Amino acid sequence: MTASGQRALRVDPVDRSVLGDETAATDHELLAQAQLRVDLAIDVTSALTGSLNLRRTVLRLLDLITPRMADWAMLVLVDDAGGLDLHGGSDPTYTSGVPRALVEGSGLDRVLRSGQHELLHVAMELDSTGALGTMIPDPRLRDEAIGLRPADVLCLALSARGSTIGALVMIRGAGRGFPEQEVEFAGLIADQASLALDSARLYEERGRITSVLQASLRPPALPAIPGARVSARFRPAAEHLEISGDFYDVHGSDDDWLLVLGDVCGKGVEAAVLTGRARQGVRTAAHFDRRPSAVLGALNNVLCDNDSTRFVTVVCARFRPSPDGTSAEVDVAVAGHPAPIVVHADGVVDQLDVAGIAAGVVRDIDYTEVRFTLTSGDTMLMFTDGVDEARGSDGFYGMDRLLALLPAYAGAGPVAVCEAVEQSVVEYLDGRAHDDIALLAVSCER
Amino acid sequence: MTTPDGLPTEAFDHALSTVDAPAAIALVQGLLDDGVDPLAVLVDVIAHGQRAVGDRWQRGEWTVAKEHAATAVAVSATEVVTRFADRVPVTRGKVVVACAEREWHALPAMIIGTAIRLDGWDTVLLGASTSPARLSQCLHDVGPDATAVSCSVLGALPTTRRFIEASTTAGVPIMVGGSAFGSDDVRARALGATAWAPHAQGAVDALHHLPPVVRRAAPLPKAPMAEQAAIEVGHQRLVQTLRDRWSATTTDGPATEVAREVPHQAVHAVSAALLTGDPRPLAETARWIDHLLTVRGADPRLSAELGDELATALRDYPAAHGLVRRHWTEGLVPQGEHAR
């Protein structure tokens, strides 16, 4: 209490050099207290390294602090735009945002600017709104805090890697204030937490950039083709990255569609970047001439003109369903890619007889084209070499295994065919690493 | 024909059995347009129909390919409800819905994901057989309030445990469900899941009561885990041993083809029992195999014989050996009492 007794609080800039609160604790109590702190410190370290997600790290931190270190806690983080994000209170999932200008000149502002901790002793007998208002700029959270009739409010600066990224406000009720050593200890926990929060913040910022780029490289959602059913599967070598050197695309309108599936040599991000270009190249080429041979010819020349040394294998099918959805005219050309397989309704399975050199190797190739009619119950399957070259305990999965699997799926449709092939190949791999795998299948609607 | 609830289950079953996706889609769309509760459409029409599909394969009436084709139709029908659910405003947090590796039944996860979405949660659906690395990546990127895992086959329980480790290490509560967990929460608790859901409505309810943050799941008991790990590493060899010795696979019979895949399930049941400390997967699997073979006209002694061969093949693993010896035959009707 200040001498005048008029102010509801006393502000102590925390002096870290002062140690050893004169309390009459027994050795046993001190030991127990020390043990609690060690446990908490270990929990904080292991818990805060468990997630790179900012929100999860915030929830984790709040969960660790209440009730072990404080009766109530609120986390403040400075956001990109200079505003403040508030988290916690009695509901750890509660969040709200306030503009920085709103806290100008408050205790919280001081902590954020100075990076120094502050401890407030709130006078019980007086209205504590002012005391808490200076640290808690959200009405709902402030009311919660007032309801606790707090004795002490500790505001710790969260500083990491040279910046103050936020603050942690902790409240303890009457008879359970923050003695000096506990403030010291809370400071250590805050340092740990700051690093974890800052890492999560960096990861999240980078993640935002990556996810936008990733989304542009991932295969697009399949359009609904009138008179046809289409299905696709995609299993990148680095499954958790969700991008690969394999790609597929389906585009067109009304009764004239192109189905494209390809494989950029190599895998991972570098290959994925080129798949974006290849997909775009095909779309642009198809705008001028929709014949698969012409599309691949144009793509080949464009890729040859690039200085990239990577080549691309592609299968391109033009699909023209009949109005009643019972048959379709299909033209297929390939560039260095395995030819599609047709699973006929009667169980006969054959691979189309069409070949051509990979795109991006030699200029001015005339790609050949085959034409056939896909009839009711037939499914055409396009696949990448991640299928037949999947390596299990008996060597490669191989074309023979694929051709032997498919007759049972005659008439089952593209979803079932893709599912069966994916499952068969992944089970054959039995947990081994694999190349990118992509499947694209189409059949008539009826 | 409709049920007492007025739901056209027979028409939907017919659409599945005739692999008529347009009919199934139109039927579900019609129900939604008529204002039928979308959760009822998911559970009482689609999941109900899908159970019949599984039963038909189990009874030998349908091939695996036919089962796949019918399931694809059920998936298309579910997508209609999913699109409907996507218009429900998001009023709660985020949930990641996934299937662990070796779980290829994506439909139950789709149904649960859609049921949760209908309740106002934002959902991220990872497909069939997802690796723990992909789940972890998603947990870091999305920072969900919960993970929900569907597990239909015993063989996916070990990888579901890895999901539980991935999720709880990130502090994210994890709810599990599906037929591999059986009819109570014993296996779910043993594996360290935060909650167990017996069905879609249970999953919706359980999500409301999950804690915001959980501790990392405790390690599983060492001795049975060591055996389980060794059995998993030697899985292919064990399966081959059983195929070489079990008369269902060494001689040509009415169920030889389906019997070739059965040793996988038997070994997975052993793993599941070791992992969860719950011996019931052994009896359940013995009974399932018995039914699978006898409806195809095979000798009713075959499942018991497989139990003997399994125990013999596992003689170097004391816990596993004992479990098979004690519990396999519990699932079987004593000789001569087959009522088929």
Short mmCIF file of N, CA and C in Angstrom, two decimals, chain B residues 80-206:
data_model
loop_
_atom_site.label_atom_id
_atom_site.label_comp_id
_atom_site.label_asym_id
_atom_site.label_seq_id
_atom_site.Cartn_x
_atom_site.Cartn_y
_atom_site.Cartn_z
N VAL B 80 -22.70 -36.04 -50.86
CA VAL B 80 -23.87 -35.15 -50.97
C VAL B 80 -24.15 -34.51 -49.61
N VAL B 81 -24.09 -35.33 -48.55
CA VAL B 81 -24.34 -34.80 -47.20
C VAL B 81 -23.18 -33.87 -46.79
N THR B 82 -21.96 -34.23 -47.20
CA THR B 82 -20.80 -33.40 -46.87
C THR B 82 -20.96 -32.00 -47.47
N ARG B 83 -21.42 -31.96 -48.73
CA ARG B 83 -21.63 -30.65 -49.37
C ARG B 83 -22.72 -29.87 -48.63
N PHE B 84 -23.75 -30.56 -48.19
CA PHE B 84 -24.81 -29.93 -47.40
C PHE B 84 -24.22 -29.38 -46.10
N ALA B 85 -23.39 -30.21 -45.45
CA ALA B 85 -22.81 -29.82 -44.15
C ALA B 85 -21.88 -28.62 -44.29
N ASP B 86 -21.24 -28.51 -45.45
CA ASP B 86 -20.30 -27.40 -45.65
C ASP B 86 -21.00 -26.04 -45.63
N ARG B 87 -22.33 -26.05 -45.75
CA ARG B 87 -23.06 -24.78 -45.68
C ARG B 87 -23.44 -24.41 -44.25
N VAL B 88 -23.25 -25.35 -43.31
CA VAL B 88 -23.54 -25.06 -41.90
C VAL B 88 -22.47 -24.09 -41.39
N PRO B 89 -22.89 -22.98 -40.75
CA PRO B 89 -21.87 -22.03 -40.28
C PRO B 89 -20.96 -22.67 -39.24
N VAL B 90 -19.69 -22.31 -39.29
CA VAL B 90 -18.74 -22.83 -38.29
C VAL B 90 -18.92 -22.05 -36.99
N THR B 91 -19.32 -22.76 -35.93
CA THR B 91 -19.56 -22.09 -34.64
C THR B 91 -18.67 -22.65 -33.55
N ARG B 92 -17.88 -23.67 -33.89
CA ARG B 92 -16.98 -24.25 -32.89
C ARG B 92 -15.57 -24.26 -33.45
N GLY B 93 -14.69 -25.04 -32.81
CA GLY B 93 -13.29 -25.06 -33.23
C GLY B 93 -13.03 -26.01 -34.40
N LYS B 94 -11.78 -26.44 -34.49
CA LYS B 94 -11.36 -27.28 -35.62
C LYS B 94 -11.07 -28.71 -35.16
N VAL B 95 -11.43 -29.66 -36.01
CA VAL B 95 -11.15 -31.07 -35.72
C VAL B 95 -10.49 -31.70 -36.95
N VAL B 96 -9.39 -32.41 -36.72
CA VAL B 96 -8.76 -33.17 -37.80
C VAL B 96 -9.28 -34.61 -37.71
N VAL B 97 -9.84 -35.10 -38.82
CA VAL B 97 -10.39 -36.46 -38.85
C VAL B 97 -9.51 -37.32 -39.74
N ALA B 98 -9.08 -38.48 -39.22
CA ALA B 98 -8.12 -39.26 -39.99
C ALA B 98 -8.28 -40.75 -39.78
N CYS B 99 -7.67 -41.52 -40.71
CA CYS B 99 -7.53 -42.97 -40.56
C CYS B 99 -6.04 -43.26 -40.48
N ALA B 100 -5.65 -44.13 -39.55
CA ALA B 100 -4.25 -44.47 -39.42
C ALA B 100 -3.82 -45.40 -40.56
N GLU B 101 -2.50 -45.57 -40.70
CA GLU B 101 -1.98 -46.47 -41.73
C GLU B 101 -2.59 -47.86 -41.58
N ARG B 102 -2.82 -48.51 -42.70
CA ARG B 102 -3.46 -49.83 -42.80
C ARG B 102 -4.97 -49.75 -42.63
N GLU B 103 -5.51 -48.58 -42.42
CA GLU B 103 -6.95 -48.46 -42.36
C GLU B 103 -7.42 -47.92 -43.70
N TRP B 104 -8.04 -48.79 -44.48
CA TRP B 104 -8.48 -48.39 -45.83
C TRP B 104 -9.95 -48.08 -45.89
N HIS B 105 -10.64 -48.27 -44.78
CA HIS B 105 -12.06 -47.96 -44.76
C HIS B 105 -12.22 -46.46 -44.50
N ALA B 106 -12.26 -45.69 -45.57
CA ALA B 106 -12.32 -44.23 -45.44
C ALA B 106 -13.73 -43.75 -45.15
N LEU B 107 -14.74 -44.57 -45.48
CA LEU B 107 -16.13 -44.12 -45.36
C LEU B 107 -16.54 -43.78 -43.92
N PRO B 108 -16.22 -44.65 -42.92
CA PRO B 108 -16.61 -44.29 -41.55
C PRO B 108 -16.02 -42.94 -41.12
N ALA B 109 -14.78 -42.68 -41.51
CA ALA B 109 -14.15 -41.39 -41.16
C ALA B 109 -14.88 -40.24 -41.85
N MET B 110 -15.29 -40.47 -43.11
CA MET B 110 -16.05 -39.44 -43.84
C MET B 110 -17.37 -39.14 -43.13
N ILE B 111 -18.02 -40.22 -42.70
CA ILE B 111 -19.32 -40.07 -42.03
C ILE B 111 -19.15 -39.32 -40.71
N ILE B 112 -18.15 -39.72 -39.92
CA ILE B 112 -17.90 -39.05 -38.64
C ILE B 112 -17.53 -37.58 -38.90
N GLY B 113 -16.66 -37.36 -39.89
CA GLY B 113 -16.24 -35.99 -40.22
C GLY B 113 -17.44 -35.13 -40.59
N THR B 114 -18.36 -35.70 -41.36
CA THR B 114 -19.54 -34.95 -41.78
C THR B 114 -20.47 -34.69 -40.60
N ALA B 115 -20.62 -35.71 -39.72
CA ALA B 115 -21.47 -35.54 -38.54
C ALA B 115 -20.94 -34.41 -37.65
N ILE B 116 -19.63 -34.37 -37.50
CA ILE B 116 -18.98 -33.34 -36.68
C ILE B 116 -19.16 -31.96 -37.33
N ARG B 117 -19.01 -31.94 -38.66
CA ARG B 117 -19.18 -30.68 -39.40
C ARG B 117 -20.60 -30.15 -39.25
N LEU B 118 -21.58 -31.05 -39.28
CA LEU B 118 -22.97 -30.65 -39.11
C LEU B 118 -23.21 -30.00 -37.75
N ASP B 119 -22.37 -30.38 -36.77
CA ASP B 119 -22.51 -29.84 -35.42
C ASP B 119 -21.80 -28.48 -35.28
N GLY B 120 -21.25 -27.98 -36.38
CA GLY B 120 -20.66 -26.64 -36.34
C GLY B 120 -19.14 -26.60 -36.20
N TRP B 121 -18.50 -27.77 -36.21
CA TRP B 121 -17.03 -27.76 -36.16
C TRP B 121 -16.47 -27.58 -37.57
N ASP B 122 -15.32 -26.96 -37.64
CA ASP B 122 -14.57 -26.90 -38.89
C ASP B 122 -13.76 -28.18 -38.94
N THR B 123 -13.83 -28.94 -40.04
CA THR B 123 -13.13 -30.22 -40.07
C THR B 123 -12.10 -30.27 -41.20
N VAL B 124 -11.02 -30.98 -40.93
CA VAL B 124 -10.02 -31.28 -41.96
C VAL B 124 -9.99 -32.79 -42.06
N LEU B 125 -10.31 -33.32 -43.24
CA LEU B 125 -10.37 -34.77 -43.41
C LEU B 125 -9.13 -35.28 -44.12
N LEU B 126 -8.35 -36.09 -43.43
CA LEU B 126 -7.23 -36.77 -44.08
C LEU B 126 -7.75 -38.15 -44.50
N GLY B 127 -7.35 -38.61 -45.65
CA GLY B 127 -7.98 -39.82 -46.21
C GLY B 127 -7.53 -41.11 -45.56
N ALA B 128 -7.78 -42.20 -46.30
CA ALA B 128 -7.44 -43.54 -45.82
C ALA B 128 -5.93 -43.67 -45.63
N SER B 129 -5.56 -44.54 -44.71
CA SER B 129 -4.17 -44.91 -44.48
C SER B 129 -3.22 -43.71 -44.51
N THR B 130 -3.31 -42.90 -43.49
CA THR B 130 -2.48 -41.69 -43.38
C THR B 130 -1.29 -41.96 -42.47
N SER B 131 -0.11 -41.47 -42.84
CA SER B 131 1.08 -41.72 -42.03
C SER B 131 1.10 -40.78 -40.83
N PRO B 132 1.74 -41.22 -39.72
CA PRO B 132 1.85 -40.34 -38.55
C PRO B 132 2.55 -39.01 -38.90
N ALA B 133 3.50 -39.06 -39.83
CA ALA B 133 4.20 -37.83 -40.22
C ALA B 133 3.23 -36.82 -40.84
N ARG B 134 2.31 -37.34 -41.65
CA ARG B 134 1.35 -36.43 -42.30
C ARG B 134 0.37 -35.87 -41.27
N LEU B 135 -0.03 -36.71 -40.32
CA LEU B 135 -0.90 -36.21 -39.26
C LEU B 135 -0.18 -35.12 -38.46
N SER B 136 1.08 -35.39 -38.07
CA SER B 136 1.84 -34.42 -37.29
C SER B 136 1.94 -33.08 -38.02
N GLN B 137 2.27 -33.17 -39.30
CA GLN B 137 2.38 -31.96 -40.11
C GLN B 137 1.07 -31.18 -40.06
N CYS B 138 -0.03 -31.91 -40.19
CA CYS B 138 -1.35 -31.28 -40.19
C CYS B 138 -1.64 -30.65 -38.82
N LEU B 139 -1.25 -31.34 -37.74
CA LEU B 139 -1.50 -30.80 -36.39
C LEU B 139 -0.72 -29.50 -36.19
N HIS B 140 0.52 -29.46 -36.69
CA HIS B 140 1.31 -28.23 -36.58
C HIS B 140 0.70 -27.11 -37.42
N ASP B 141 0.24 -27.48 -38.62
CA ASP B 141 -0.27 -26.44 -39.53
C ASP B 141 -1.65 -25.94 -39.10
N VAL B 142 -2.50 -26.85 -38.66
CA VAL B 142 -3.89 -26.49 -38.40
C VAL B 142 -4.10 -26.08 -36.94
N GLY B 143 -3.36 -26.72 -36.01
CA GLY B 143 -3.56 -26.43 -34.59
C GLY B 143 -4.98 -26.69 -34.14
N PRO B 144 -5.50 -27.91 -34.37
CA PRO B 144 -6.91 -28.19 -34.10
C PRO B 144 -7.22 -28.28 -32.61
N ASP B 145 -8.52 -28.29 -32.29
CA ASP B 145 -8.97 -28.48 -30.92
C ASP B 145 -9.00 -29.96 -30.56
N ALA B 146 -9.11 -30.80 -31.59
CA ALA B 146 -9.16 -32.23 -31.34
C ALA B 146 -8.79 -33.01 -32.60
N THR B 147 -8.36 -34.24 -32.38
CA THR B 147 -8.15 -35.19 -33.47
C THR B 147 -9.20 -36.29 -33.30
N ALA B 148 -9.78 -36.74 -34.41
CA ALA B 148 -10.74 -37.85 -34.36
C ALA B 148 -10.23 -38.94 -35.29
N VAL B 149 -10.14 -40.15 -34.77
CA VAL B 149 -9.58 -41.25 -35.57
C VAL B 149 -10.58 -42.39 -35.65
N SER B 150 -10.79 -42.85 -36.87
CA SER B 150 -11.67 -43.99 -37.09
C SER B 150 -10.81 -45.22 -37.38
N CYS B 151 -11.08 -46.31 -36.69
CA CYS B 151 -10.28 -47.52 -36.87
C CYS B 151 -11.22 -48.73 -36.93
N SER B 152 -11.34 -49.30 -38.12
CA SER B 152 -12.25 -50.42 -38.32
C SER B 152 -11.56 -51.76 -38.19
N VAL B 153 -10.27 -51.81 -38.54
CA VAL B 153 -9.58 -53.10 -38.57
C VAL B 153 -8.53 -53.17 -37.47
N LEU B 154 -8.41 -54.36 -36.86
CA LEU B 154 -7.46 -54.54 -35.76
C LEU B 154 -6.04 -54.22 -36.21
N GLY B 155 -5.74 -54.50 -37.48
CA GLY B 155 -4.39 -54.28 -38.00
C GLY B 155 -3.97 -52.83 -37.96
N ALA B 156 -4.93 -51.91 -37.82
CA ALA B 156 -4.58 -50.49 -37.78
C ALA B 156 -4.46 -49.96 -36.35
N LEU B 157 -4.68 -50.81 -35.34
CA LEU B 157 -4.55 -50.33 -33.96
C LEU B 157 -3.13 -49.89 -33.62
N PRO B 158 -2.09 -50.64 -34.06
CA PRO B 158 -0.73 -50.16 -33.73
C PRO B 158 -0.44 -48.77 -34.32
N THR B 159 -0.89 -48.52 -35.54
CA THR B 159 -0.63 -47.21 -36.13
C THR B 159 -1.55 -46.15 -35.52
N THR B 160 -2.72 -46.59 -35.04
CA THR B 160 -3.60 -45.65 -34.33
C THR B 160 -2.91 -45.20 -33.04
N ARG B 161 -2.20 -46.12 -32.38
CA ARG B 161 -1.43 -45.74 -31.19
C ARG B 161 -0.40 -44.65 -31.57
N ARG B 162 0.21 -44.77 -32.74
CA ARG B 162 1.17 -43.74 -33.16
C ARG B 162 0.47 -42.40 -33.36
N PHE B 163 -0.75 -42.44 -33.85
CA PHE B 163 -1.55 -41.22 -33.98
C PHE B 163 -1.79 -40.60 -32.60
N ILE B 164 -2.08 -41.48 -31.63
CA ILE B 164 -2.35 -41.00 -30.27
C ILE B 164 -1.09 -40.33 -29.72
N GLU B 165 0.07 -40.92 -29.99
CA GLU B 165 1.32 -40.31 -29.55
C GLU B 165 1.53 -38.96 -30.24
N ALA B 166 1.30 -38.93 -31.56
CA ALA B 166 1.51 -37.68 -32.31
C ALA B 166 0.59 -36.58 -31.79
N SER B 167 -0.66 -36.93 -31.56
CA SER B 167 -1.64 -35.93 -31.17
C SER B 167 -1.38 -35.44 -29.74
N THR B 168 -1.18 -36.37 -28.81
CA THR B 168 -1.03 -35.95 -27.41
C THR B 168 0.31 -35.25 -27.19
N THR B 169 1.33 -35.62 -27.97
CA THR B 169 2.60 -34.90 -27.85
C THR B 169 2.41 -33.43 -28.21
N ALA B 170 1.51 -33.18 -29.13
CA ALA B 170 1.21 -31.79 -29.49
C ALA B 170 0.16 -31.20 -28.53
N GLY B 171 -0.24 -31.97 -27.51
CA GLY B 171 -1.21 -31.47 -26.53
C GLY B 171 -2.65 -31.54 -27.00
N VAL B 172 -2.87 -32.12 -28.18
CA VAL B 172 -4.22 -32.13 -28.77
C VAL B 172 -4.99 -33.37 -28.30
N PRO B 173 -6.19 -33.20 -27.72
CA PRO B 173 -6.97 -34.36 -27.31
C PRO B 173 -7.36 -35.20 -28.52
N ILE B 174 -7.45 -36.50 -28.32
CA ILE B 174 -7.75 -37.39 -29.46
C ILE B 174 -8.89 -38.33 -29.10
N MET B 175 -9.89 -38.33 -29.96
CA MET B 175 -11.06 -39.19 -29.79
C MET B 175 -10.95 -40.33 -30.80
N VAL B 176 -11.22 -41.57 -30.36
CA VAL B 176 -11.14 -42.70 -31.27
C VAL B 176 -12.47 -43.44 -31.30
N GLY B 177 -12.68 -44.18 -32.37
CA GLY B 177 -13.87 -45.00 -32.48
C GLY B 177 -13.72 -45.94 -33.66
N GLY B 178 -14.71 -46.82 -33.82
CA GLY B 178 -14.65 -47.77 -34.92
C GLY B 178 -14.65 -49.19 -34.39
N SER B 179 -14.96 -50.14 -35.27
CA SER B 179 -15.19 -51.51 -34.80
C SER B 179 -13.95 -52.15 -34.19
N ALA B 180 -12.74 -51.69 -34.55
CA ALA B 180 -11.53 -52.30 -33.97
C ALA B 180 -11.45 -52.06 -32.47
N PHE B 181 -12.17 -51.06 -31.98
CA PHE B 181 -12.13 -50.79 -30.55
C PHE B 181 -13.13 -51.61 -29.75
N GLY B 182 -14.00 -52.34 -30.45
CA GLY B 182 -14.97 -53.17 -29.75
C GLY B 182 -16.11 -52.35 -29.19
N SER B 183 -16.79 -52.90 -28.18
CA SER B 183 -18.04 -52.30 -27.73
C SER B 183 -17.91 -51.50 -26.44
N ASP B 184 -16.69 -51.30 -25.97
CA ASP B 184 -16.51 -50.44 -24.80
C ASP B 184 -15.18 -49.67 -24.94
N ASP B 185 -14.83 -48.89 -23.90
CA ASP B 185 -13.67 -48.00 -24.04
C ASP B 185 -12.35 -48.63 -23.56
N VAL B 186 -12.36 -49.93 -23.29
CA VAL B 186 -11.16 -50.58 -22.73
C VAL B 186 -9.93 -50.39 -23.63
N ARG B 187 -10.08 -50.71 -24.92
CA ARG B 187 -8.93 -50.61 -25.83
C ARG B 187 -8.53 -49.14 -26.03
N ALA B 188 -9.53 -48.29 -26.13
CA ALA B 188 -9.24 -46.87 -26.34
C ALA B 188 -8.43 -46.31 -25.17
N ARG B 189 -8.86 -46.65 -23.94
CA ARG B 189 -8.14 -46.15 -22.77
C ARG B 189 -6.74 -46.74 -22.69
N ALA B 190 -6.63 -48.05 -22.99
CA ALA B 190 -5.32 -48.70 -22.93
C ALA B 190 -4.33 -48.03 -23.89
N LEU B 191 -4.83 -47.60 -25.03
CA LEU B 191 -3.94 -46.98 -26.02
C LEU B 191 -3.65 -45.52 -25.71
N GLY B 192 -4.32 -44.97 -24.71
CA GLY B 192 -4.03 -43.59 -24.30
C GLY B 192 -4.87 -42.54 -25.00
N ALA B 193 -5.99 -42.96 -25.62
CA ALA B 193 -6.87 -41.98 -26.26
C ALA B 193 -7.56 -41.13 -25.18
N THR B 194 -7.93 -39.92 -25.55
CA THR B 194 -8.60 -39.03 -24.61
C THR B 194 -10.07 -39.44 -24.43
N ALA B 195 -10.68 -39.93 -25.51
CA ALA B 195 -12.09 -40.31 -25.46
C ALA B 195 -12.37 -41.40 -26.47
N TRP B 196 -13.43 -42.14 -26.22
CA TRP B 196 -13.89 -43.19 -27.14
C TRP B 196 -15.32 -42.89 -27.53
N ALA B 197 -15.63 -43.07 -28.80
CA ALA B 197 -17.00 -42.81 -29.27
C ALA B 197 -17.57 -44.10 -29.84
N PRO B 198 -18.73 -44.53 -29.33
CA PRO B 198 -19.31 -45.79 -29.83
C PRO B 198 -19.99 -45.64 -31.19
N HIS B 199 -20.37 -44.44 -31.57
CA HIS B 199 -21.05 -44.21 -32.85
C HIS B 199 -21.00 -42.72 -33.19
N ALA B 200 -21.62 -42.36 -34.34
CA ALA B 200 -21.52 -40.98 -34.82
C ALA B 200 -22.06 -39.98 -33.80
N GLN B 201 -23.24 -40.28 -33.24
CA GLN B 201 -23.82 -39.36 -32.26
C GLN B 201 -22.91 -39.27 -31.03
N GLY B 202 -22.33 -40.41 -30.66
CA GLY B 202 -21.39 -40.44 -29.53
C GLY B 202 -20.18 -39.57 -29.80
N ALA B 203 -19.72 -39.58 -31.06
CA ALA B 203 -18.56 -38.77 -31.42
C ALA B 203 -18.90 -37.28 -31.30
N VAL B 204 -20.09 -36.93 -31.77
CA VAL B 204 -20.53 -35.53 -31.67
C VAL B 204 -20.60 -35.10 -30.20
N ASP B 205 -21.17 -35.98 -29.36
CA ASP B 205 -21.31 -35.66 -27.93
C ASP B 205 -19.94 -35.58 -27.25
N ALA B 206 -19.08 -36.57 -27.55
CA ALA B 206 -17.79 -36.64 -26.86
C ALA B 206 -16.95 -35.38 -27.12
#
